Short mmCIF file of C-alpha atoms in Angstrom, two decimals:
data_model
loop_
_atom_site.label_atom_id
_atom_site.label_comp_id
_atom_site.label_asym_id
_atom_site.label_seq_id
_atom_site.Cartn_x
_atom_site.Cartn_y
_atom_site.Cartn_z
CA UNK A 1279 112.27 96.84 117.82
CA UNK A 1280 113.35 99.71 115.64
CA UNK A 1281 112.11 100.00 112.06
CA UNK A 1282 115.13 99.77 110.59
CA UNK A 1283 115.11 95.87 112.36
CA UNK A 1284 111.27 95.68 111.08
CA UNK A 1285 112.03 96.17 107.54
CA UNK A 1286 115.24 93.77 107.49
CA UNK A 1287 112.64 91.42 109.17
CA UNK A 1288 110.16 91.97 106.87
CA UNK A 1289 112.26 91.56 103.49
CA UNK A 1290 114.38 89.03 104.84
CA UNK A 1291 110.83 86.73 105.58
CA UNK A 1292 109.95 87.70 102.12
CA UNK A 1293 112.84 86.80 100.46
CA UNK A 1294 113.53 83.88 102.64
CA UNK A 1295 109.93 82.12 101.70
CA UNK A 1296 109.75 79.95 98.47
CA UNK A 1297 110.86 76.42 96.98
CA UNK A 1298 110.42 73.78 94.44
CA UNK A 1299 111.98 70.74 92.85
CA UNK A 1300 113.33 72.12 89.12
CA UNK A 1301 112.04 69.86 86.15
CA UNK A 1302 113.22 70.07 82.58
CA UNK A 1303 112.16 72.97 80.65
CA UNK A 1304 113.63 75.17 77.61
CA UNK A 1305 115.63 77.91 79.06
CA UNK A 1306 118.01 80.37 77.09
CA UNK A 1307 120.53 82.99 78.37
CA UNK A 1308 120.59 85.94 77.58
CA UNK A 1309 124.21 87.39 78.36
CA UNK A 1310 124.78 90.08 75.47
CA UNK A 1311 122.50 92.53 73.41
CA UNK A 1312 122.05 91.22 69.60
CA UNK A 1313 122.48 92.85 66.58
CA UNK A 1314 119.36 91.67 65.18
CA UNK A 1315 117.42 95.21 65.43
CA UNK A 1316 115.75 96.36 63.27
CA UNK A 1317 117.97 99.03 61.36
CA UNK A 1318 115.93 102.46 61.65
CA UNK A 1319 116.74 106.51 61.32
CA UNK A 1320 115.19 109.06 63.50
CA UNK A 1321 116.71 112.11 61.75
CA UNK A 1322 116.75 115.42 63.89
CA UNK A 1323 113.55 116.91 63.82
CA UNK A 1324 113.65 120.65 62.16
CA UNK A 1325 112.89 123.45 63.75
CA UNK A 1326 113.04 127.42 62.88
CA UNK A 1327 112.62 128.83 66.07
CA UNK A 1328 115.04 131.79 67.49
CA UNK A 1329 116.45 129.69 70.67
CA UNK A 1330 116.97 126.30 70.63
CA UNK A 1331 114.62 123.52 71.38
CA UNK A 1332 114.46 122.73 75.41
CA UNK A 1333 114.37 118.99 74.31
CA UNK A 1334 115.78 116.69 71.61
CA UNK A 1335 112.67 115.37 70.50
CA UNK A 1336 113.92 113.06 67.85
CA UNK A 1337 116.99 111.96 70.21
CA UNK A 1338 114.19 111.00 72.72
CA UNK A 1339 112.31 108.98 70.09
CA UNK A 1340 115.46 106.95 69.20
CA UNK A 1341 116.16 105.84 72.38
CA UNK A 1342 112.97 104.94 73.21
CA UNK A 1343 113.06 102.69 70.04
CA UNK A 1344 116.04 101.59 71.18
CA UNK A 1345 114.88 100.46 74.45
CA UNK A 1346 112.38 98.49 73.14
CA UNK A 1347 115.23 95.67 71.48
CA UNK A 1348 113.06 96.01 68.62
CA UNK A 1349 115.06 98.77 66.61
CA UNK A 1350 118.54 100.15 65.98
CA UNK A 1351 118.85 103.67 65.50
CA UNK A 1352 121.67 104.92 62.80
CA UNK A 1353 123.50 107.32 63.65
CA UNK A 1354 122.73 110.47 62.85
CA UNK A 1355 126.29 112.42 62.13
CA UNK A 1356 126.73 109.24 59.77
CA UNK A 1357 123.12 110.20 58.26
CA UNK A 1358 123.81 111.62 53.81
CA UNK A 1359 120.73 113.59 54.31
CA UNK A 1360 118.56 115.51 57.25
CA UNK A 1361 114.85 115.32 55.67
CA UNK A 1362 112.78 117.35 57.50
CA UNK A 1363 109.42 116.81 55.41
CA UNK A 1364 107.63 113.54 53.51
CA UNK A 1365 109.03 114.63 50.56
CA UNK A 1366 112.44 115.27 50.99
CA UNK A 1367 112.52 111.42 52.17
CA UNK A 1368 114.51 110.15 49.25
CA UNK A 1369 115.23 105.93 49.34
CA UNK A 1370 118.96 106.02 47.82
CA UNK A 1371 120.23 107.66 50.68
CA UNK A 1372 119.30 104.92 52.99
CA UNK A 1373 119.38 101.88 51.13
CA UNK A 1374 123.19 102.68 50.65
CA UNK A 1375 123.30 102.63 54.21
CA UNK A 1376 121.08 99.88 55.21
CA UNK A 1377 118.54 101.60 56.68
CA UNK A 1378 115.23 99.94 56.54
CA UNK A 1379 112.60 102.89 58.09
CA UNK A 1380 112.97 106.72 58.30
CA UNK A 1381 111.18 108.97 60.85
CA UNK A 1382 111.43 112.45 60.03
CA UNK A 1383 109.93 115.51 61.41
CA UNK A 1384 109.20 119.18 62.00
CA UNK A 1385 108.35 120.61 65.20
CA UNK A 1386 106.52 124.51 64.88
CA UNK A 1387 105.47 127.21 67.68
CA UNK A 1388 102.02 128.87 67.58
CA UNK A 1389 103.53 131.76 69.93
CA UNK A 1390 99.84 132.58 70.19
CA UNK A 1391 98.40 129.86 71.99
CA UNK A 1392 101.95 128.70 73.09
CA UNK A 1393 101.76 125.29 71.41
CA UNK A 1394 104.10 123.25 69.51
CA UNK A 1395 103.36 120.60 67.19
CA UNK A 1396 105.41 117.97 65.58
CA UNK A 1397 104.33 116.90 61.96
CA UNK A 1398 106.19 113.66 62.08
CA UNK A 1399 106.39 110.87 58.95
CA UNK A 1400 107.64 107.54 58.92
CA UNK A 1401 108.90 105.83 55.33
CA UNK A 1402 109.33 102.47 54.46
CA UNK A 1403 112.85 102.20 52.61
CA UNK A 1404 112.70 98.85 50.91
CA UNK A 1405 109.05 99.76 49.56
CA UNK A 1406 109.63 103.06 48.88
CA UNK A 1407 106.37 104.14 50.80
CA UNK A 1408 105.51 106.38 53.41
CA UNK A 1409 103.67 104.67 55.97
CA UNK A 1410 102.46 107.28 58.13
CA UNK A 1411 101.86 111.16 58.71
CA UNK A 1412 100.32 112.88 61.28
CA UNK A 1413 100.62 115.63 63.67
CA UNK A 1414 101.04 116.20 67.54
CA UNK A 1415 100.72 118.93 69.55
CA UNK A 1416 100.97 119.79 73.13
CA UNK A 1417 102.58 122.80 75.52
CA UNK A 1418 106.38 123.65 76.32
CA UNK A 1419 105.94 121.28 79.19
CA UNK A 1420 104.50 118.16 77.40
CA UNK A 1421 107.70 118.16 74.79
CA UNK A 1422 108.81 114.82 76.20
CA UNK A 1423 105.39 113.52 76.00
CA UNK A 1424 105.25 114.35 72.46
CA UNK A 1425 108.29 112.54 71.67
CA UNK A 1426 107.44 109.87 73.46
CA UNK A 1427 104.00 109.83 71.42
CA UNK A 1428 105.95 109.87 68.76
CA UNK A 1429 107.82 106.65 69.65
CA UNK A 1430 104.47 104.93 70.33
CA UNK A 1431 102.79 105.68 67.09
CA UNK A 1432 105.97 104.80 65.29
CA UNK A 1433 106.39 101.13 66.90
CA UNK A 1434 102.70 100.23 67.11
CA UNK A 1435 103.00 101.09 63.00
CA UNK A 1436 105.88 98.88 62.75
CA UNK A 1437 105.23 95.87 65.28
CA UNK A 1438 101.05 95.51 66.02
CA UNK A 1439 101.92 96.13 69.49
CA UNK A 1440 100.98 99.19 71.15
CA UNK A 1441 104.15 101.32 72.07
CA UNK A 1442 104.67 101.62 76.44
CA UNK A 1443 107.13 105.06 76.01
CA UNK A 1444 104.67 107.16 77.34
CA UNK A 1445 104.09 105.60 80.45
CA UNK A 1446 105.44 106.56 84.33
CA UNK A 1447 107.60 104.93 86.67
CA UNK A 1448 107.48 104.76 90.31
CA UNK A 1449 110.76 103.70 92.61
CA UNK A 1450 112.25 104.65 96.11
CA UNK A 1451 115.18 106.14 96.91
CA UNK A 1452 116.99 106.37 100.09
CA UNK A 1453 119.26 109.06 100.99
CA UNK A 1454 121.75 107.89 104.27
CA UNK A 1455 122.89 111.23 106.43
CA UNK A 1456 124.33 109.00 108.63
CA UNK A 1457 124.14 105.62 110.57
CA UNK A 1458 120.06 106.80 112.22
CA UNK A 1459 119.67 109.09 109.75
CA UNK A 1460 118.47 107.82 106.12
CA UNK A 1461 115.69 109.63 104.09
CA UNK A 1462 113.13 107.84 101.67
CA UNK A 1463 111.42 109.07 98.89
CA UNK A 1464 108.98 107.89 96.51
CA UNK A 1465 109.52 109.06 93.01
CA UNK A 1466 107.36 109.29 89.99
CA UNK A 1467 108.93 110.03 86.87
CA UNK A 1468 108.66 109.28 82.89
CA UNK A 1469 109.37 105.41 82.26
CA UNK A 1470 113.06 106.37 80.99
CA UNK A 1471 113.60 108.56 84.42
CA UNK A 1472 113.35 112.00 83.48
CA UNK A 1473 111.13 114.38 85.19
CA UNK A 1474 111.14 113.01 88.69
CA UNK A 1475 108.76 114.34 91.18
CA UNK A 1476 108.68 113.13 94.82
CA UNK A 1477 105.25 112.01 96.17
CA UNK A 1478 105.97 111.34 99.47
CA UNK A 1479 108.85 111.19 101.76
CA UNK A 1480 109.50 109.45 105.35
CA UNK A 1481 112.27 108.62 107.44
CA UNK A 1482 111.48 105.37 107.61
CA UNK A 1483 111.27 102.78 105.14
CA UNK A 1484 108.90 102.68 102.05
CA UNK A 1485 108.57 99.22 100.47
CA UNK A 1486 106.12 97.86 97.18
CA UNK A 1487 105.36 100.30 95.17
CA UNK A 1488 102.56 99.81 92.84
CA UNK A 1489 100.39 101.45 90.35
CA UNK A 1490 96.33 100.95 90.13
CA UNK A 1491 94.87 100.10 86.86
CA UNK A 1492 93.50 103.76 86.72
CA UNK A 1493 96.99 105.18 86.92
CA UNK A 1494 95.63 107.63 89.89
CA UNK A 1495 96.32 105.59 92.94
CA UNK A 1496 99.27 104.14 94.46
CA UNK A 1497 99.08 101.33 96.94
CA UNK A 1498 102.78 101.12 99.27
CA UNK A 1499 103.89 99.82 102.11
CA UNK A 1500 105.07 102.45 104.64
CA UNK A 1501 107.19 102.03 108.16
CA UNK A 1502 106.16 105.33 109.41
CA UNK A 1503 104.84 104.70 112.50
CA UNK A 1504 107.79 101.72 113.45
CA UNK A 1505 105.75 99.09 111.87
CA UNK A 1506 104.31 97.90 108.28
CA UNK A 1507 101.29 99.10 107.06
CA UNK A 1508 99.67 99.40 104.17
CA UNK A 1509 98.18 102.63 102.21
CA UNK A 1510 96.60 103.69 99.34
CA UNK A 1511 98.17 107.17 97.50
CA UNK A 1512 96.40 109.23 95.03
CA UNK A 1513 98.09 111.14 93.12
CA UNK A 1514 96.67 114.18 92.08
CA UNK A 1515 95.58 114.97 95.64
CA UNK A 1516 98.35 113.83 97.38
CA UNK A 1517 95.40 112.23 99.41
CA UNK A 1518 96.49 109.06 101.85
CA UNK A 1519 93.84 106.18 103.20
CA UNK A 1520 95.63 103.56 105.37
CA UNK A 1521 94.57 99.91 104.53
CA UNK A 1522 95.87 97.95 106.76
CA UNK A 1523 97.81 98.07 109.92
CA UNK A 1524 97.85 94.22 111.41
CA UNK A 1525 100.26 92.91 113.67
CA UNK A 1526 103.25 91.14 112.15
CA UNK A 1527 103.72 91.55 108.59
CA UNK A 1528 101.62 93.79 106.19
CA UNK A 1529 103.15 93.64 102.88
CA UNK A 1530 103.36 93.15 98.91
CA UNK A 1531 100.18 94.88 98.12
CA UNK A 1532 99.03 94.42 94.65
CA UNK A 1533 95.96 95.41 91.98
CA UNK A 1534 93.25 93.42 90.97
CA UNK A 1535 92.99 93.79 86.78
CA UNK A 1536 89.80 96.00 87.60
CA UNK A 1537 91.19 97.93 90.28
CA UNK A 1538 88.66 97.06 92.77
CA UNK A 1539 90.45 94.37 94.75
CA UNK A 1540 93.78 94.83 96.98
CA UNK A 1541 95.60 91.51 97.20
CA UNK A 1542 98.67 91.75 99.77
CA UNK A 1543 100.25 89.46 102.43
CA UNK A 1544 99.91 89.76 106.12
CA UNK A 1545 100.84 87.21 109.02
CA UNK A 1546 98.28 87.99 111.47
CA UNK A 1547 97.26 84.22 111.72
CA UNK A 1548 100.96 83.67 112.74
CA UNK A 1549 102.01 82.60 109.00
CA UNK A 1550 102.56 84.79 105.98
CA UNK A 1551 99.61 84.28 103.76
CA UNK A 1552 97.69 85.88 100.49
CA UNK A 1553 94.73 87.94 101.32
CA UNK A 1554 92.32 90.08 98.97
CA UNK A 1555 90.31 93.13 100.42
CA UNK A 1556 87.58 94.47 98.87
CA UNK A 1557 88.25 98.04 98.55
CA UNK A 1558 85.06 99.58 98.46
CA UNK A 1559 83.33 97.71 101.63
CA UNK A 1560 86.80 96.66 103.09
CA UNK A 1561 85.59 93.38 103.33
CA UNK A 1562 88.72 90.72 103.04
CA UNK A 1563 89.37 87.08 102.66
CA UNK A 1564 92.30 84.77 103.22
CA UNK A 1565 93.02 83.39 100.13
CA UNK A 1566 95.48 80.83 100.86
CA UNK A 1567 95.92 78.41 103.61
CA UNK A 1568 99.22 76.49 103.63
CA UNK A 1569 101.97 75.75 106.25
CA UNK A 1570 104.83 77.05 103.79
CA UNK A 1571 104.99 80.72 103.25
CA UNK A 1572 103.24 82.61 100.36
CA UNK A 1573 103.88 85.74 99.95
CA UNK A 1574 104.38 88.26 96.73
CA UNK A 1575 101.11 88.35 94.84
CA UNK A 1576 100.16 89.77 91.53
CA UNK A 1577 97.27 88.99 89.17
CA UNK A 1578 96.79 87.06 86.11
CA UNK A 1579 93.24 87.97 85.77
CA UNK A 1580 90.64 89.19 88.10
CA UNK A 1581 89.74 86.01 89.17
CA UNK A 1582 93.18 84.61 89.23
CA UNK A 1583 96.67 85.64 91.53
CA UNK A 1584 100.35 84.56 91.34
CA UNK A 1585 102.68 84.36 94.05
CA UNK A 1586 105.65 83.17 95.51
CA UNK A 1587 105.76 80.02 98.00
CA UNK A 1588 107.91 77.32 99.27
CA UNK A 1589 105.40 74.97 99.87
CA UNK A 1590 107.39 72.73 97.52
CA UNK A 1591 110.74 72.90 99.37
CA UNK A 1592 112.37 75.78 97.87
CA UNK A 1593 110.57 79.47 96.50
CA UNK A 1594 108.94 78.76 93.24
CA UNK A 1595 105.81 80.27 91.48
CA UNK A 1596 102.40 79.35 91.48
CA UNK A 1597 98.68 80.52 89.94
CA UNK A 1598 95.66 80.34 92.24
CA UNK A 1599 91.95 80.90 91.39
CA UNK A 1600 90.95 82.71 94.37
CA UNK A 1601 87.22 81.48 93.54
CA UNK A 1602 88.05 77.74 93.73
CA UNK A 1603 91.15 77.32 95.15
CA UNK A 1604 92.66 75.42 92.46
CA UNK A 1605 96.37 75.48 92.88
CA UNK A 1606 99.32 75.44 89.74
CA UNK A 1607 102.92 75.40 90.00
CA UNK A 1608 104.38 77.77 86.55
CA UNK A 1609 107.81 77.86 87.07
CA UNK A 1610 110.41 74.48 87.14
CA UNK A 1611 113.74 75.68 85.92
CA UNK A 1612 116.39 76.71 88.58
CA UNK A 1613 116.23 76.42 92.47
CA UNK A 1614 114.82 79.89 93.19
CA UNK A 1615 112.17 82.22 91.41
CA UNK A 1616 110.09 84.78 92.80
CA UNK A 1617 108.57 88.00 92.92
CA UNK A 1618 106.83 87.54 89.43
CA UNK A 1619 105.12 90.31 87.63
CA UNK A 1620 103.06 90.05 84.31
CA UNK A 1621 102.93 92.06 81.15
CA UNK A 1622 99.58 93.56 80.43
CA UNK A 1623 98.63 90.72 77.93
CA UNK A 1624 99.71 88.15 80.57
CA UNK A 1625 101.65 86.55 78.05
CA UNK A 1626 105.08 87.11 79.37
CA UNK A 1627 105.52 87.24 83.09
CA UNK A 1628 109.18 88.08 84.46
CA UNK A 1629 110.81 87.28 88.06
CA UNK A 1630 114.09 86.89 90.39
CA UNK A 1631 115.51 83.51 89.38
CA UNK A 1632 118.30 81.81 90.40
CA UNK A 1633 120.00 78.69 88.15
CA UNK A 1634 120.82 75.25 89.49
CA UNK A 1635 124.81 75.27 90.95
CA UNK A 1636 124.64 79.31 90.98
CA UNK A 1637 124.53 81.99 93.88
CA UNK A 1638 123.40 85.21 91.86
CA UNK A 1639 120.25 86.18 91.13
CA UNK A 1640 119.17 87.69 88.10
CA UNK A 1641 115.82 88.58 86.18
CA UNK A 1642 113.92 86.03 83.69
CA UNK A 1643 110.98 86.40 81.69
CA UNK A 1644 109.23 83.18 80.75
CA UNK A 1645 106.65 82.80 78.23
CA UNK A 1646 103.55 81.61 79.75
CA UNK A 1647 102.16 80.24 76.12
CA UNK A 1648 105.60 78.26 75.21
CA UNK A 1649 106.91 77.91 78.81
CA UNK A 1650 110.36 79.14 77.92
CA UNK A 1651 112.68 80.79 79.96
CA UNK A 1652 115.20 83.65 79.18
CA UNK A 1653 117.76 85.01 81.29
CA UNK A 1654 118.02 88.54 80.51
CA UNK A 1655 120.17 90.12 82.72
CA UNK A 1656 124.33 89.68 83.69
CA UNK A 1657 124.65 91.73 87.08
CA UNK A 1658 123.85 90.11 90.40
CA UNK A 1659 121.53 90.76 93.44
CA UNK A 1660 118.93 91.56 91.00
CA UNK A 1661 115.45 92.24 92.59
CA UNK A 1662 112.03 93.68 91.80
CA UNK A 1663 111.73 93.00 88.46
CA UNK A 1664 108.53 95.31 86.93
CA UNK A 1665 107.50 95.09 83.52
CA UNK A 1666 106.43 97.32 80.59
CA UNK A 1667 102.03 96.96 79.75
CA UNK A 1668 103.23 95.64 76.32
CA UNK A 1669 105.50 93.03 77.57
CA UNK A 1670 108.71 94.69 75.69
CA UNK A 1671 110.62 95.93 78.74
CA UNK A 1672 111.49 95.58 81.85
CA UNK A 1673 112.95 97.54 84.57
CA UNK A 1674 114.81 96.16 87.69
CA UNK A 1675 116.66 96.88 90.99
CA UNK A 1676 120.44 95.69 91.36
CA UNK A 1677 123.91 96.84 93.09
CA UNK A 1678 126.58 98.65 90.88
CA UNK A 1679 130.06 99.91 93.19
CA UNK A 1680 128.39 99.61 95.99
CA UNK A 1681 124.71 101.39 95.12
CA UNK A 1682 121.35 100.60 94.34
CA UNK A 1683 120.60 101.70 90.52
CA UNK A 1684 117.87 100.54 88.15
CA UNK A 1685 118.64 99.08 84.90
CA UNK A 1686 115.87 98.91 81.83
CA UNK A 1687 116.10 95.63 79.69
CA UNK A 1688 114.21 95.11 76.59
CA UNK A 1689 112.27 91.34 77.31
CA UNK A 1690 114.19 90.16 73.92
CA UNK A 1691 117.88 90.70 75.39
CA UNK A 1692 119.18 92.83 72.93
CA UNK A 1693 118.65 95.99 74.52
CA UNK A 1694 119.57 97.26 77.80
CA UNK A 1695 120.78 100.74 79.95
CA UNK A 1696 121.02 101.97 83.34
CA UNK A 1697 117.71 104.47 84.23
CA UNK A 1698 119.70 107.85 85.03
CA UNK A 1699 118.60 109.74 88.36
CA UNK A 1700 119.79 112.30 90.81
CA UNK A 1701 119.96 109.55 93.51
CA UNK A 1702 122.50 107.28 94.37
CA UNK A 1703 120.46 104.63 96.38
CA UNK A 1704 116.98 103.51 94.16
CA UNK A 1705 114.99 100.49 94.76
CA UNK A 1706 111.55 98.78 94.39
CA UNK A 1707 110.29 99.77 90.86
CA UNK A 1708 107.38 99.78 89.42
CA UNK A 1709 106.22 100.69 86.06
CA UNK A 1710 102.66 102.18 85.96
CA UNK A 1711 99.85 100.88 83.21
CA UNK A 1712 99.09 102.69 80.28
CA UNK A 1713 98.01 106.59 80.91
CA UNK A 1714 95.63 108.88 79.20
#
């Protein structure tokens, strides 16, 4: 069987495999962005130097507040005033345009040690306070990163909830030559898609992404040698250990919280089910043991894994404590969700769902505290949903004119934008955990 039959095999068992009977249960859609932002300027940073700056740092902050559905940034040719330092911050000018926050800045170059630093403020309008100075620095090459640490330190200010900008985001793209002849790549790049570098490419196909807690390894699934198999990446070395290489199915690999476990599917028994390997003795251990098929797993804890099964009928979620056994159905609205994944907190967990009478599929968080459910996207054949470590964002895989794209939505609705790349074919996200 060639491997281009093995992987429509492979995701067409996954996506084939789950079920449950929907029960009533709050559920909202989410079909536009609101206006409901927060109303906030990030006015161009200054800077003296002889050539221009290589990046907009203050055009990168606003978008990343932006992204978050948390903030609205004014518009800066519309701004009365370009204040560059705390004290040239002065309240009438936006008050009259209902501004609520100001971030201004000024970014300087020690030639010397060739370092820039940003001396970045934010001000309180209504209060007429400034509630925050400090200072960044960083080389040519970590510009972004400074901007984004910018963004971060300006939202975890504002909202109690520690900012995701400055985060990484793996995906795969597939480049088709011709009918036999498709190349895949797996790209790491900043969490808005600048700065891609490839880590590894094959002609055959690279499936399930996903980061380690440590932010240094990489667990995938690759079809390199005409069959699944799972591997471990790290990524400063380039370095590759092969997991697992079972007949049938080897798939969905995912991290335990402390990054000591592997949980991933394989059908060696002759039925797709949840197993955990220990990664340090490579000692493993079915973990569940039912005649439906289960099959996507992530964790809730490091005692505790959600997956996808259709032990119910039709492909629904459930929780499992691996230690016990003890079994939960979460999810009861709509005749198809799967392929959950959980914000950092484990507070807002976000999946493929598909409503009652409906044949698209789109992207849903649901609150795990309140049990709502919001549908947060409009496209269709929407797939691999990943989500932000702060529970703010999400980023997933769907079909615009006829190619694969990835689209960033902010978990609230009210923000949302296509994740610009070189590549015309991009699938299976995955957002990495918080970085050094």
């Amino acid at each position: 069987m060639t491997s281009k039959k093995l992987g429509g095999l492979f995701v067409a068992l996954v996506m084939f495999c789950f079920a449950a009977l929907a029960q009533a249960q709050n559920v909202i859609e989410i079909t536009r962005g609101t206006d409901r932002a927060t109303p906030i300027a990030v006015v161009p940073f200054g800077w003296s130097g002889s050539a221009p700056l290589p990046e907009d740092l203050a055009q990168i902050t606003g978008q990343d507040l932006y992204n978050s559905g948390m903030f609205a940034p004014f518009d800066r040719q519309n701004m009365l005033s370009y204040p560059t330092r705390a004290e040239e911050i002065f309240p009438r000018d936006w008050k009259v345009l209902g501004v609520d926050y100001v971030v201004a800045g000024r970014v300087t170059h020690d030639a010397a040690a060739d370092r820039y630093e940003i001396a970045y403020h934010l001000y309180g309008v209504a209060r007429e306070e400034l509630l925050m100075s400090k200072t960044v620095s960083g080389s040519r090459s970590q510009l972004r990163d400074l901007a984004h640490h910018v963004s971060d330190q300006v939202f975890e200010e504002l909202t109690g909830t520690r900012g995701a900008f400055n985060t990484k985001l793996l995906y795969v793209s597939a480049e088709r030559f011709s009918v036999d002849n498709t190349r895949y790549t797996l790209q790491r790049s900043d969490y808005d898609g600048a700065r891609a570098v490839t880590l590894l490419q094959s002609r055959e196909p690279i499936l399930s992404p996903s980061y380690a807690p440590d932010g240094q390894r990489i667990a995938y699934v690759s079809f390199e040698s005409r069959r699944p198999e799972i591997y471990i990446h790290y990524v400063q070395t380039g370095r590759r250990e092969r997991i697992t290489s079972f007949q049938g199915l080897n798939g969905a690999p995912a991290w335990s919280p402390d990054g000591k476990r592997l949980a991933f599917v394989l059908s060696r028994d002759g039925n797709p089910e949840i197993y955990v390997m220990n990664l340090e003795t490579k000692e493993m251990r079915r973990v569940t043991n039912h005649f439906a098929i289960d099959t996507e797993p992530t964790w809730m804890d490091n005692d505790t894994i959600v997956f996808t099964s259709d032990r119910g009928g039709r492909p629904q979620i459930y929780k499992q404590n691996i230690n016990s056994g003890g079994t939960e159905r979460l999810t009861f609205v709509g005749n198809y969700n799967a392929n959950a994944k959980l914000s950092f907190d484990g507070q807002t967990m976000v999946m493929v769902h598909r409503q009652d009478g409906y044949q698209n599929f789109r992207i849903a968080a649901q609150d795990l505290k309140r049990g709502n459910l919001k549908v947060l996207t409009e496209t269709s054949s929407d797939e691999s949903p990943t989500v932000a470590p702060n529970g703010t964002m999400l980023i997933y895989a769907t079909r615009q004119q006829g190619r694969g794209v990835l689209m960033l939505v902010s978990t609230n609705g009210r923000a949302r934008s296509e994740i610009p790349t070189q590549f015309n074919d991009l699938r299976v996200p995955s957002w990495s955990p918080y970085l050094p």
